[in-house]
N, CA, C and O atoms as a DFTB+ gen file, in Angstrom:
300 C
 N C O
     1  1     -10.014      -6.842      -2.597
     2  2      -9.145      -7.395      -3.700
     3  2      -9.000      -6.357      -4.837
     4  3      -7.886      -6.271      -5.353
     5  1      -9.842      -5.680      -5.221
     6  2      -9.949      -4.622      -6.320
     7  2      -8.876      -3.419      -5.972
     8  3      -8.271      -2.798      -6.846
     9  1      -8.754      -3.216      -4.726
    10  2      -7.911      -2.205      -4.380
    11  2      -6.448      -2.590      -4.261
    12  3      -5.593      -1.717      -4.113
    13  1      -6.140      -3.889      -4.321
    14  2      -4.895      -4.410      -4.184
    15  2      -4.401      -4.505      -5.673
    16  3      -3.268      -4.103      -5.941
    17  1      -5.155      -4.987      -6.576
    18  2      -4.759      -5.075      -7.903
    19  2      -4.659      -3.838      -8.350
    20  3      -3.635      -3.681      -9.015
    21  1      -5.496      -2.644      -8.221
    22  2      -5.498      -1.353      -8.716
    23  2      -4.124      -0.701      -8.189
    24  3      -3.623       0.152      -8.923
    25  1      -3.535      -0.988      -7.112
    26  2      -2.328      -0.583      -6.510
    27  2      -1.328      -1.310      -7.311
    28  3      -0.510      -0.583      -7.874
    29  1      -1.217      -2.468      -7.473
    30  2      -0.210      -3.275      -8.376
    31  2      -0.271      -2.668      -9.827
    32  3       0.753      -2.527     -10.495
    33  1      -1.384      -2.353     -10.232
    34  2      -1.154      -1.699     -11.822
    35  2      -0.588      -0.659     -11.888
    36  3       0.262      -0.447     -12.753
    37  1      -0.990       0.349     -10.852
    38  2      -0.359       1.691     -10.679
    39  2       1.209       1.412     -10.377
    40  3       2.131       2.004     -10.938
    41  1       1.330       0.536      -9.519
    42  2       2.931       0.310      -9.339
    43  2       3.600       0.053     -10.775
    44  3       4.585       0.714     -11.105
    45  1       3.138      -0.760     -11.486
    46  2       3.598      -1.431     -12.436
    47  2       3.830      -0.634     -13.538
    48  3       4.806      -0.809     -14.266
    49  1       2.720       0.528     -13.778
    50  2       3.106       1.603     -14.836
    51  2       3.982       2.841     -14.171
    52  3       4.925       3.331     -14.794
    53  1       3.651       3.243     -13.042
    54  2       4.511       4.402     -12.337
    55  2       5.837       4.028     -12.227
    56  3       6.736       4.678     -12.760
    57  1       6.072       2.768     -11.405
    58  2       7.528       2.666     -10.826
    59  2       8.323       1.753     -11.740
    60  3       9.544       1.884     -11.832
    61  1       7.555       0.696     -12.515
    62  2       8.296      -0.333     -13.277
    63  2       8.666       0.150     -14.479
    64  3       9.684      -0.137     -15.108
    65  1       7.698       0.984     -14.809
    66  2       7.514       1.824     -16.368
    67  2       7.203       0.659     -17.524
    68  3       7.720       0.686     -18.640
    69  1       6.332      -0.300     -17.101
    70  2       5.733      -1.315     -18.048
    71  2       4.781      -0.448     -18.888
    72  3       4.290       0.633     -18.562
    73  1       4.599      -1.205     -20.153
    74  2       3.682      -0.752     -21.165
    75  2       2.416      -1.466     -21.205
    76  3       1.423      -1.074     -21.817
    77  1       2.505      -2.600     -20.480
    78  2       1.020      -3.280     -20.407
    79  2       1.171      -4.199     -19.213
    80  3       2.240      -4.412     -18.642
    81  1      -0.101      -4.767     -18.861
    82  2       0.286      -5.508     -17.699
    83  2      -0.711      -6.575     -17.969
    84  3      -1.828      -6.112     -18.201
    85  1      -0.620      -8.047     -18.010
    86  2      -1.635      -9.077     -18.315
    87  2      -1.728      -9.898     -17.077
    88  3      -0.872     -10.001     -16.199
    89  1      -2.933     -10.482     -17.141
    90  2      -3.231     -11.453     -16.039
    91  2      -4.076     -12.642     -16.798
    92  3      -4.591     -12.486     -17.905
    93  1      -4.138     -13.872     -16.016
    94  2      -5.053     -14.721     -16.403
    95  2      -5.848     -15.239     -15.176
    96  3      -5.554     -14.913     -14.027
    97  1      -6.912     -16.097     -15.503
    98  2      -7.884     -16.602     -14.567
    99  2      -8.355     -17.941     -15.159
   100  3      -8.479     -17.939     -16.384
   101  1      -8.652     -19.130     -14.483
   102  2      -9.174     -20.374     -14.726
   103  2     -10.505     -20.288     -14.934
   104  3     -11.188     -19.483     -14.301
   105  1     -10.955     -21.012     -15.735
   106  2     -12.236     -20.872     -16.197
   107  2     -13.156     -21.489     -14.966
   108  3     -12.861     -22.542     -14.401
   109  1     -14.210     -20.758     -14.659
   110  2     -15.214     -20.994     -13.354
   111  2     -14.657     -19.888     -12.336
   112  3     -15.354     -19.519     -11.390
   113  1     -13.779     -19.535     -12.492
   114  2     -13.136     -18.224     -11.254
   115  2     -13.724     -17.034     -11.722
   116  3     -12.970     -16.137     -12.100
   117  1     -14.837     -16.889     -11.757
   118  2     -15.649     -15.789     -12.069
   119  2     -15.371     -14.338     -11.467
   120  3     -15.488     -13.274     -12.074
   121  1     -14.957     -14.533     -10.072
   122  2     -14.556     -13.442      -9.069
   123  2     -13.286     -12.953      -9.631
   124  3     -12.961     -11.766      -9.624
   125  1     -12.650     -13.819     -10.071
   126  2     -10.943     -13.225     -10.342
   127  2     -11.441     -12.480     -11.731
   128  3     -11.043     -11.326     -11.890
   129  1     -12.203     -13.009     -12.649
   130  2     -12.517     -12.144     -13.668
   131  2     -13.119     -10.786     -13.659
   132  3     -12.985      -9.838     -14.433
   133  1     -13.768     -10.932     -12.652
   134  2     -14.746      -9.705     -12.234
   135  2     -13.807      -8.450     -11.662
   136  3     -13.980      -7.286     -12.022
   137  1     -12.888      -8.831     -10.808
   138  2     -11.810      -8.127     -10.265
   139  2     -11.032      -7.326     -11.478
   140  3     -10.861      -6.110     -11.558
   141  1     -10.629      -8.298     -12.352
   142  2      -9.744      -7.567     -13.578
   143  2     -10.454      -6.575     -14.108
   144  3     -10.006      -5.432     -14.201
   145  1     -11.744      -6.960     -14.545
   146  2     -12.635      -6.140     -15.423
   147  2     -13.008      -4.752     -14.508
   148  3     -13.197      -3.655     -15.033
   149  1     -13.061      -4.943     -13.398
   150  2     -13.453      -3.741     -12.569
   151  2     -12.273      -2.799     -12.537
   152  3     -12.436      -1.579     -12.553
   153  1     -10.852      -3.479     -12.484
   154  2      -9.541      -2.706     -12.645
   155  2      -9.284      -2.123     -13.881
   156  3      -8.291      -1.421     -14.070
   157  1     -10.244      -2.404     -14.870
   158  2      -9.795      -1.705     -16.030
   159  2      -9.239      -2.524     -17.235
   160  3      -9.046      -2.060     -18.359
   161  1      -8.972      -4.005     -16.784
   162  2      -8.500      -5.095     -17.911
   163  2      -9.403      -5.517     -18.655
   164  3     -10.478      -5.953     -18.246
   165  1      -8.992      -5.415     -20.076
   166  2     -10.040      -6.022     -21.151
   167  2      -9.509      -7.445     -21.478
   168  3      -8.359      -7.884     -21.470
   169  1     -10.570      -7.970     -21.737
   170  2     -10.494      -9.643     -22.120
   171  2      -9.897      -9.704     -23.430
   172  3     -10.081      -8.931     -24.370
   173  1      -9.142     -10.747     -23.370
   174  2      -8.399     -10.701     -24.948
   175  2      -8.713     -12.201     -25.481
   176  3      -8.683     -12.418     -26.692
   177  1      -9.013     -13.220     -24.566
   178  2      -9.553     -14.402     -25.098
   179  2      -9.325     -15.428     -24.223
   180  3      -8.937     -15.201     -23.077
   181  1      -9.557     -16.724     -24.709
   182  2      -9.467     -17.929     -24.020
   183  2      -8.593     -18.924     -24.429
   184  3      -8.429     -18.950     -25.649
   185  1      -8.003     -19.722     -23.812
   186  2      -7.208     -20.914     -24.582
   187  2      -7.229     -22.204     -23.801
   188  3      -7.003     -22.109     -22.595
   189  1      -7.448     -23.303     -24.270
   190  2      -7.506     -24.634     -23.529
   191  2      -5.963     -25.063     -23.347
   192  3      -5.205     -24.949     -24.311
   193  1      -5.589     -25.459     -22.356
   194  2      -4.189     -26.189     -22.232
   195  2      -4.077     -26.720     -21.186
   196  3      -5.013     -26.592     -20.396
   197  1      -3.016     -27.431     -20.830
   198  2      -2.481     -28.354     -19.530
   199  2      -2.231     -27.271     -18.457
   200  3      -1.592     -26.234     -18.637
   201  1      -2.838     -27.674     -17.299
   202  2      -2.683     -26.674     -16.137
   203  2      -2.465     -27.422     -15.037
   204  3      -2.980     -28.540     -15.018
   205  1      -1.784     -27.046     -14.066
   206  2      -1.565     -27.627     -12.637
   207  2      -2.438     -26.756     -11.706
   208  3      -2.293     -25.540     -11.587
   209  1      -3.390     -27.524     -11.037
   210  2      -4.229     -26.973      -9.778
   211  2      -4.303     -27.740      -8.877
   212  3      -4.838     -28.841      -9.004
   213  1      -3.773     -27.307      -7.761
   214  2      -3.804     -28.077      -6.341
   215  2      -3.260     -29.222      -6.483
   216  3      -3.806     -30.272      -6.144
   217  1      -2.104     -29.131      -7.010
   218  2      -1.114     -30.204      -7.391
   219  2      -1.510     -31.509      -8.277
   220  3      -0.892     -32.571      -8.350
   221  1      -2.641     -31.154      -8.888
   222  2      -2.860     -32.129     -10.056
   223  2      -2.865     -31.512     -11.397
   224  3      -3.194     -30.332     -11.520
   225  1      -2.574     -32.124     -12.256
   226  2      -2.403     -31.921     -13.862
   227  2      -3.479     -32.336     -14.695
   228  3      -3.904     -33.492     -14.685
   229  1      -3.948     -31.402     -15.440
   230  2      -5.023     -31.581     -16.232
   231  2      -5.369     -30.436     -17.300
   232  3      -4.783     -29.353     -17.290
   233  1      -6.388     -30.774     -18.238
   234  2      -6.547     -29.800     -19.343
   235  2      -7.664     -28.896     -18.670
   236  3      -8.603     -29.393     -18.048
   237  1      -7.489     -27.500     -18.844
   238  2      -8.386     -26.385     -18.487
   239  2      -8.306     -25.195     -19.247
   240  3      -7.373     -24.920     -20.002
   241  1      -9.427     -24.410     -19.006
   242  2      -9.379     -23.029     -20.180
   243  2      -8.824     -21.971     -19.095
   244  3      -8.987     -22.013     -17.876
   245  1      -8.214     -21.136     -19.760
   246  2      -7.455     -19.859     -19.209
   247  2      -7.914     -19.178     -19.978
   248  3      -8.229     -19.424     -21.142
   249  1      -8.034     -17.811     -19.118
   250  2      -8.932     -16.867     -19.720
   251  2      -7.877     -15.569     -19.511
   252  3      -7.546     -15.172     -18.393
   253  1      -7.465     -15.048     -20.615
   254  2      -6.659     -13.771     -20.518
   255  2      -7.024     -12.434     -20.609
   256  3      -7.744     -12.129     -21.560
   257  1      -6.630     -11.433     -19.702
   258  2      -7.118     -10.209     -19.603
   259  2      -5.663      -9.200     -19.665
   260  3      -4.576      -9.674     -19.337
   261  1      -5.787      -8.005     -20.051
   262  2      -4.594      -6.982     -20.031
   263  2      -5.210      -5.657     -19.994
   264  3      -6.376      -5.402     -20.297
   265  1      -4.247      -4.776     -19.564
   266  2      -4.363      -3.277     -19.371
   267  2      -3.118      -2.760     -19.957
   268  3      -2.050      -3.279     -19.635
   269  1      -3.170      -1.582     -20.959
   270  2      -2.303      -0.959     -21.349
   271  2      -1.907       0.220     -20.660
   272  3      -2.835       0.778     -20.075
   273  1      -0.648       0.823     -20.552
   274  2      -0.290       2.081     -20.215
   275  2      -1.376       3.166     -20.675
   276  3      -2.072       3.757     -19.849
   277  1      -1.455       3.353     -21.858
   278  2      -2.172       3.977     -22.543
   279  2      -3.814       4.144     -22.247
   280  3      -4.387       5.227     -22.371
   281  1      -4.483       2.904     -21.837
   282  2      -5.791       2.755     -21.420
   283  2      -5.868       3.261     -19.997
   284  3      -6.800       3.973     -19.623
   285  1      -4.819       2.860     -19.164
   286  2      -4.909       3.271     -17.691
   287  2      -4.928       4.723     -17.644
   288  3      -5.640       5.343     -16.854
   289  1      -4.144       5.271     -18.491
   290  2      -4.002       6.972     -18.093
   291  2      -5.287       7.613     -19.035
   292  3      -5.604       8.797     -18.921
   293  1      -5.821       6.896     -19.761
   294  2      -6.863       7.789     -20.500
   295  2      -8.320       8.703     -19.624
   296  3      -9.015       9.603     -20.096
   297  1      -8.398       8.099     -18.327
   298  2      -9.265       8.850     -17.457
   299  2      -8.672       9.944     -16.778
   300  3      -9.347      10.636     -16.015
């Protein structure tokens, strides 16, 4: 999964000319958060909000991450 996300980030910056790319993961989905972190994304914070998961609507915590073009090309 890390390879896929890394390629998508590269495509976003190189081909789509984006300045930043953001992603979110649900509370408890530690594996997705770890993939984002290993791909260079920085944690921005969390928020409680209404979410739809597996056809059910409820309240849950969403964690936000992003990587900027500047940070991506630092290495």
